[in-house]
Amino acid sequence: MKLIQTVQTIGLGLGLMGVCAASHADALDTIKKNGTIRVAVAMGVPMFSYANANMEPEGSDVDTAKLLAQDLGVKLDLVQITNAARVPSIQTGKADLTVSSLSITPERAKVVDFTVPYASLQTIVAAPKDVQIKSYADLKGLRLGVTRATVNDADVTKNAKDANIRRFEDDATLVTAGVSGQVQAVSSQWPIVAEINKKQTNNPFETKFTQHEFMLGIAMPKNNPELKAWLDKWILENLKNGKLNDIYKKYHGNELSPKVVNQQS
């Protein structure tokens, strides 16, 4: 009797394992079966993802998502989100992927998986010429603007504890804060600073110091090895053939970083 019970228990366990395996099929299979890929992009990020004059999504991340869907042979469903929702949109299943100027960090890698880098960005501290800043220490007491839930936010929170940090929900409101004088300096990327200077030319912001260069990855749910392998191969191939560089140059006016282009396949 005990032997029969043991066999039944093992059989039940194997059956449950089979059900679990079926319910956790790799996301790549699901995307192909559905014929659609949901890609989240954070709107309002100059040059990466923004609304054009016709109020249509445009930018290097948008074109990257379009190329990805085209090469995968599926329809693109562009999910428009805020910066703060980039990781949560993957965790909650709102999107299959995030192509949204998302820096690869150890903290984020605990909850989502990343591809190899497809682009990079430099984070900088910028302010008008008459504001004297050379290092984090010089930010003490200054009204410093950042976009909430970005690597800039985490960086200045750690390294500029005495700054008067003002957090904004997206890059568009950060630009408005810089133009209107709500902040004396910003921690962001050059495209954001360029947008500030377009809107107010009498006292333009300039780079005071470079904080870091961050590698940008496509984020996906954890534990989808087939999807990750396909995406990694796709990125490396399109770096080699120049398509990703062409997309980046179209919107940013310069080439991708050598650190991105010269990755080993």
Coordinates of C-alpha atoms in Angstrom, one line a residue:
M1 CA 0.0 0.0 0.0
K2 CA 2.8 2.4 0.9
L3 CA 4.5 1.7 -2.4
I4 CA 1.3 2.4 -4.3
Q5 CA 0.8 5.7 -2.4
T6 CA 4.4 6.6 -3.1
V7 CA 4.0 5.9 -6.8
Q8 CA 0.8 7.9 -6.9
T9 CA 2.4 10.8 -5.0
I10 CA 5.3 10.9 -7.5
G11 CA 2.9 10.7 -10.4
L12 CA 0.9 13.6 -9.0
G13 CA 4.1 15.6 -8.5
L14 CA 5.3 14.9 -12.0
G15 CA 1.8 15.9 -13.3
L16 CA 1.9 19.2 -11.4
M17 CA 5.4 19.9 -12.7
G18 CA 4.1 19.3 -16.2
V19 CA 1.2 21.8 -15.6
C20 CA 3.7 24.4 -14.2
A21 CA 6.0 24.0 -17.1
A22 CA 3.2 24.5 -19.5
S23 CA 1.9 27.6 -17.7
H24 CA 5.4 29.0 -17.7
A25 CA 6.2 28.7 -21.4
D26 CA 8.9 31.0 -22.6
A27 CA 7.6 34.4 -23.5
L28 CA 9.0 34.2 -27.0
D29 CA 6.6 31.3 -27.9
T30 CA 3.7 33.3 -26.5
I31 CA 4.6 36.4 -28.5
K32 CA 4.9 34.4 -31.7
K33 CA 1.6 32.6 -31.1
N34 CA -0.2 35.9 -30.4
G35 CA 1.3 37.5 -33.4
T36 CA 1.8 40.7 -31.4
I37 CA 4.6 42.1 -29.2
R38 CA 3.7 44.7 -26.5
V39 CA 6.7 47.1 -26.1
A40 CA 6.6 49.8 -23.4
V41 CA 8.2 53.1 -24.1
A42 CA 8.3 56.1 -21.8
M43 CA 7.0 59.1 -23.6
G44 CA 8.4 62.6 -23.2
V45 CA 12.0 61.6 -23.4
P46 CA 13.6 63.8 -26.1
M47 CA 15.2 62.0 -28.9
F48 CA 14.4 58.6 -27.4
S49 CA 10.6 58.6 -27.3
Y50 CA 8.3 61.6 -27.7
A51 CA 5.2 62.8 -29.5
N52 CA 5.9 64.5 -32.8
A53 CA 4.0 67.3 -34.4
N54 CA 1.2 64.9 -35.4
M55 CA 1.1 63.6 -31.8
E56 CA 2.5 60.3 -33.0
P57 CA 5.2 58.4 -31.0
E58 CA 8.7 59.0 -32.5
G59 CA 12.3 58.7 -31.5
S60 CA 15.2 56.2 -31.5
D61 CA 13.5 53.8 -29.0
V62 CA 10.3 53.9 -31.0
D63 CA 12.2 53.0 -34.2
T64 CA 14.1 50.3 -32.4
A65 CA 10.8 48.7 -31.2
K66 CA 9.5 48.9 -34.8
L67 CA 12.5 47.2 -36.2
L68 CA 12.4 44.5 -33.5
A69 CA 8.8 43.7 -34.2
Q70 CA 9.4 43.7 -38.0
D71 CA 12.3 41.2 -37.7
L72 CA 10.4 39.0 -35.3
G73 CA 7.5 38.9 -37.8
V74 CA 4.8 40.2 -35.4
K75 CA 2.6 43.3 -35.0
L76 CA 3.9 46.0 -32.7
D77 CA 1.7 47.2 -29.8
L78 CA 3.4 50.3 -28.5
V79 CA 2.5 50.7 -24.8
Q80 CA 3.0 54.4 -23.8
I81 CA 4.1 54.8 -20.1
T82 CA 6.0 57.1 -17.8
N83 CA 9.7 56.7 -16.7
A84 CA 8.6 55.5 -13.3
A85 CA 6.5 52.7 -14.9
R86 CA 9.3 51.2 -17.0
V87 CA 10.1 48.3 -14.6
P88 CA 6.6 47.9 -13.2
S89 CA 5.1 47.5 -16.7
I90 CA 7.2 44.3 -17.0
Q91 CA 6.5 43.1 -13.5
T92 CA 2.7 43.5 -13.9
G93 CA 2.5 42.0 -17.4
K94 CA 1.4 45.2 -19.0
A95 CA 4.1 44.8 -21.6
D96 CA 6.3 42.0 -23.0
L97 CA 9.4 44.2 -23.2
T98 CA 10.5 47.7 -22.3
V99 CA 12.6 49.6 -24.9
S100 CA 12.8 52.8 -23.1
S101 CA 16.3 54.3 -22.4
L102 CA 16.4 52.0 -19.3
S103 CA 19.9 51.7 -17.8
I104 CA 21.1 48.2 -16.8
T105 CA 21.7 48.3 -13.0
P106 CA 22.1 45.5 -10.4
E107 CA 19.0 46.7 -8.5
R108 CA 16.8 46.4 -11.6
A109 CA 18.4 43.2 -12.7
K110 CA 17.0 41.6 -9.5
V111 CA 13.4 41.9 -10.8
V112 CA 13.7 42.0 -14.6
D113 CA 16.2 40.5 -17.1
F114 CA 18.1 42.6 -19.5
T115 CA 19.6 42.1 -22.9
V116 CA 23.1 43.1 -23.9
P117 CA 23.2 46.9 -24.4
Y118 CA 21.6 48.3 -27.6
A119 CA 22.6 51.9 -26.8
S120 CA 24.0 54.1 -24.0
L121 CA 23.6 57.4 -22.4
Q122 CA 25.7 59.8 -20.3
T123 CA 24.3 61.3 -17.2
I124 CA 25.4 64.8 -16.5
V125 CA 24.9 67.7 -14.1
A126 CA 24.1 70.9 -16.0
A127 CA 23.3 74.5 -15.1
P128 CA 23.6 78.0 -16.4
K129 CA 27.1 79.4 -16.8
D130 CA 26.9 81.6 -13.7
V131 CA 26.2 78.6 -11.4
Q132 CA 29.5 77.3 -10.2
I133 CA 29.5 73.5 -10.0
K134 CA 32.4 71.2 -10.3
S135 CA 31.4 68.2 -8.3
Y136 CA 28.7 66.7 -6.1
A137 CA 29.8 68.7 -3.2
D138 CA 29.0 71.9 -5.0
L139 CA 25.3 70.9 -5.2
K140 CA 24.8 71.6 -1.5
G141 CA 21.7 73.7 -1.0
L142 CA 21.0 74.0 -4.7
R143 CA 17.6 73.2 -6.2
L144 CA 18.5 70.2 -8.3
G145 CA 15.9 68.7 -10.7
V146 CA 15.8 65.0 -11.6
T147 CA 13.3 62.7 -13.3
R148 CA 11.8 60.4 -10.7
A149 CA 12.9 56.7 -10.7
T150 CA 15.8 57.2 -13.0
V151 CA 19.5 56.4 -12.5
N152 CA 20.0 60.1 -12.1
D153 CA 17.6 60.1 -9.2
A154 CA 19.4 57.2 -7.5
D155 CA 22.8 58.7 -8.2
V156 CA 22.2 62.2 -6.7
T157 CA 20.3 60.7 -3.8
K158 CA 23.4 58.8 -2.9
N159 CA 26.1 61.3 -3.8
A160 CA 24.5 64.7 -3.3
K161 CA 22.7 64.3 0.0
D162 CA 22.9 68.0 0.8
A163 CA 21.2 69.1 -2.4
N164 CA 17.6 70.3 -2.5
I165 CA 16.5 67.5 -4.8
R166 CA 13.3 68.2 -6.8
R167 CA 11.8 65.1 -8.4
F168 CA 9.6 65.3 -11.5
E169 CA 7.4 62.6 -13.0
D170 CA 8.8 62.7 -16.5
D171 CA 11.4 64.5 -18.6
A172 CA 8.9 66.9 -20.1
T173 CA 8.1 68.4 -16.7
L174 CA 11.8 68.4 -15.8
V175 CA 12.4 70.6 -18.9
T176 CA 9.6 72.9 -17.9
A177 CA 11.2 73.2 -14.4
G178 CA 14.5 74.1 -15.9
V179 CA 13.0 76.7 -18.3
S180 CA 10.8 78.3 -15.6
G181 CA 13.6 78.5 -13.0
Q182 CA 12.0 76.1 -10.5
V183 CA 15.4 74.4 -10.4
Q184 CA 18.9 75.9 -10.5
A185 CA 20.5 72.8 -12.0
V186 CA 19.5 69.4 -13.4
S187 CA 20.9 65.9 -13.3
S188 CA 19.9 64.3 -16.6
Q189 CA 21.1 63.6 -20.1
W190 CA 22.3 66.0 -22.8
P191 CA 19.1 65.6 -24.9
I192 CA 17.1 66.9 -22.0
V193 CA 19.4 69.8 -21.5
A194 CA 19.2 70.6 -25.2
E195 CA 15.4 70.8 -24.9
I196 CA 15.8 73.3 -22.0
N197 CA 18.1 75.4 -24.1
K198 CA 15.7 75.4 -27.1
K199 CA 13.0 76.9 -24.9
Q200 CA 15.1 79.5 -23.2
T201 CA 18.2 80.9 -25.0
N202 CA 19.1 83.8 -22.8
N203 CA 20.8 81.8 -20.1
P204 CA 21.5 78.3 -21.5
F205 CA 22.5 75.3 -19.4
E206 CA 25.9 73.8 -19.9
T207 CA 27.5 70.6 -18.8
K208 CA 29.2 71.0 -15.4
F209 CA 30.4 67.4 -14.9
T210 CA 29.7 64.0 -16.3
Q211 CA 28.4 61.5 -13.7
H212 CA 28.4 58.2 -15.6
E213 CA 27.9 56.4 -18.9
F214 CA 25.1 53.9 -18.6
M215 CA 24.4 51.0 -20.8
L216 CA 20.8 50.7 -22.0
G217 CA 19.2 47.3 -22.2
I218 CA 15.8 45.9 -23.3
A219 CA 14.0 44.7 -20.2
M220 CA 11.9 41.5 -20.1
P221 CA 10.3 39.3 -17.4
K222 CA 12.7 37.1 -15.5
N223 CA 13.5 33.5 -16.6
N224 CA 12.7 33.6 -20.3
P225 CA 16.0 32.2 -21.8
E226 CA 14.7 31.8 -25.3
L227 CA 13.4 35.3 -25.5
K228 CA 16.6 36.7 -24.1
A229 CA 18.8 34.7 -26.5
W230 CA 16.8 35.8 -29.5
L231 CA 17.0 39.5 -28.4
D232 CA 20.7 39.3 -27.6
K233 CA 21.4 37.9 -31.0
W234 CA 19.2 40.4 -32.7
I235 CA 20.9 43.3 -31.0
L236 CA 24.4 42.1 -31.8
E237 CA 23.5 41.5 -35.5
N238 CA 21.9 44.9 -35.9
L239 CA 24.9 46.6 -34.2
K240 CA 27.2 44.7 -36.7
N241 CA 25.1 45.7 -39.8
G242 CA 24.8 49.3 -38.6
K243 CA 21.0 49.4 -38.4
L244 CA 20.9 50.3 -34.7
N245 CA 23.6 52.9 -35.2
D246 CA 21.6 54.4 -38.1
I247 CA 18.5 54.7 -35.9
Y248 CA 20.5 56.3 -33.0
K249 CA 22.3 58.8 -35.3
K250 CA 19.0 59.8 -37.0
Y251 CA 17.7 61.2 -33.7
H252 CA 20.7 62.0 -31.6
G253 CA 23.0 63.4 -34.3
N254 CA 26.0 61.2 -33.3
E255 CA 27.2 57.6 -33.4
L256 CA 26.6 55.0 -30.7
S257 CA 29.2 54.7 -28.1
P258 CA 32.2 52.4 -29.0
K259 CA 31.4 50.5 -25.8
V260 CA 28.1 49.5 -27.3
V261 CA 29.2 48.9 -30.9
N262 CA 32.3 46.8 -30.0
Q263 CA 30.5 44.2 -27.9
Q264 CA 31.7 40.7 -28.5
S265 CA 29.1 38.3 -30.0

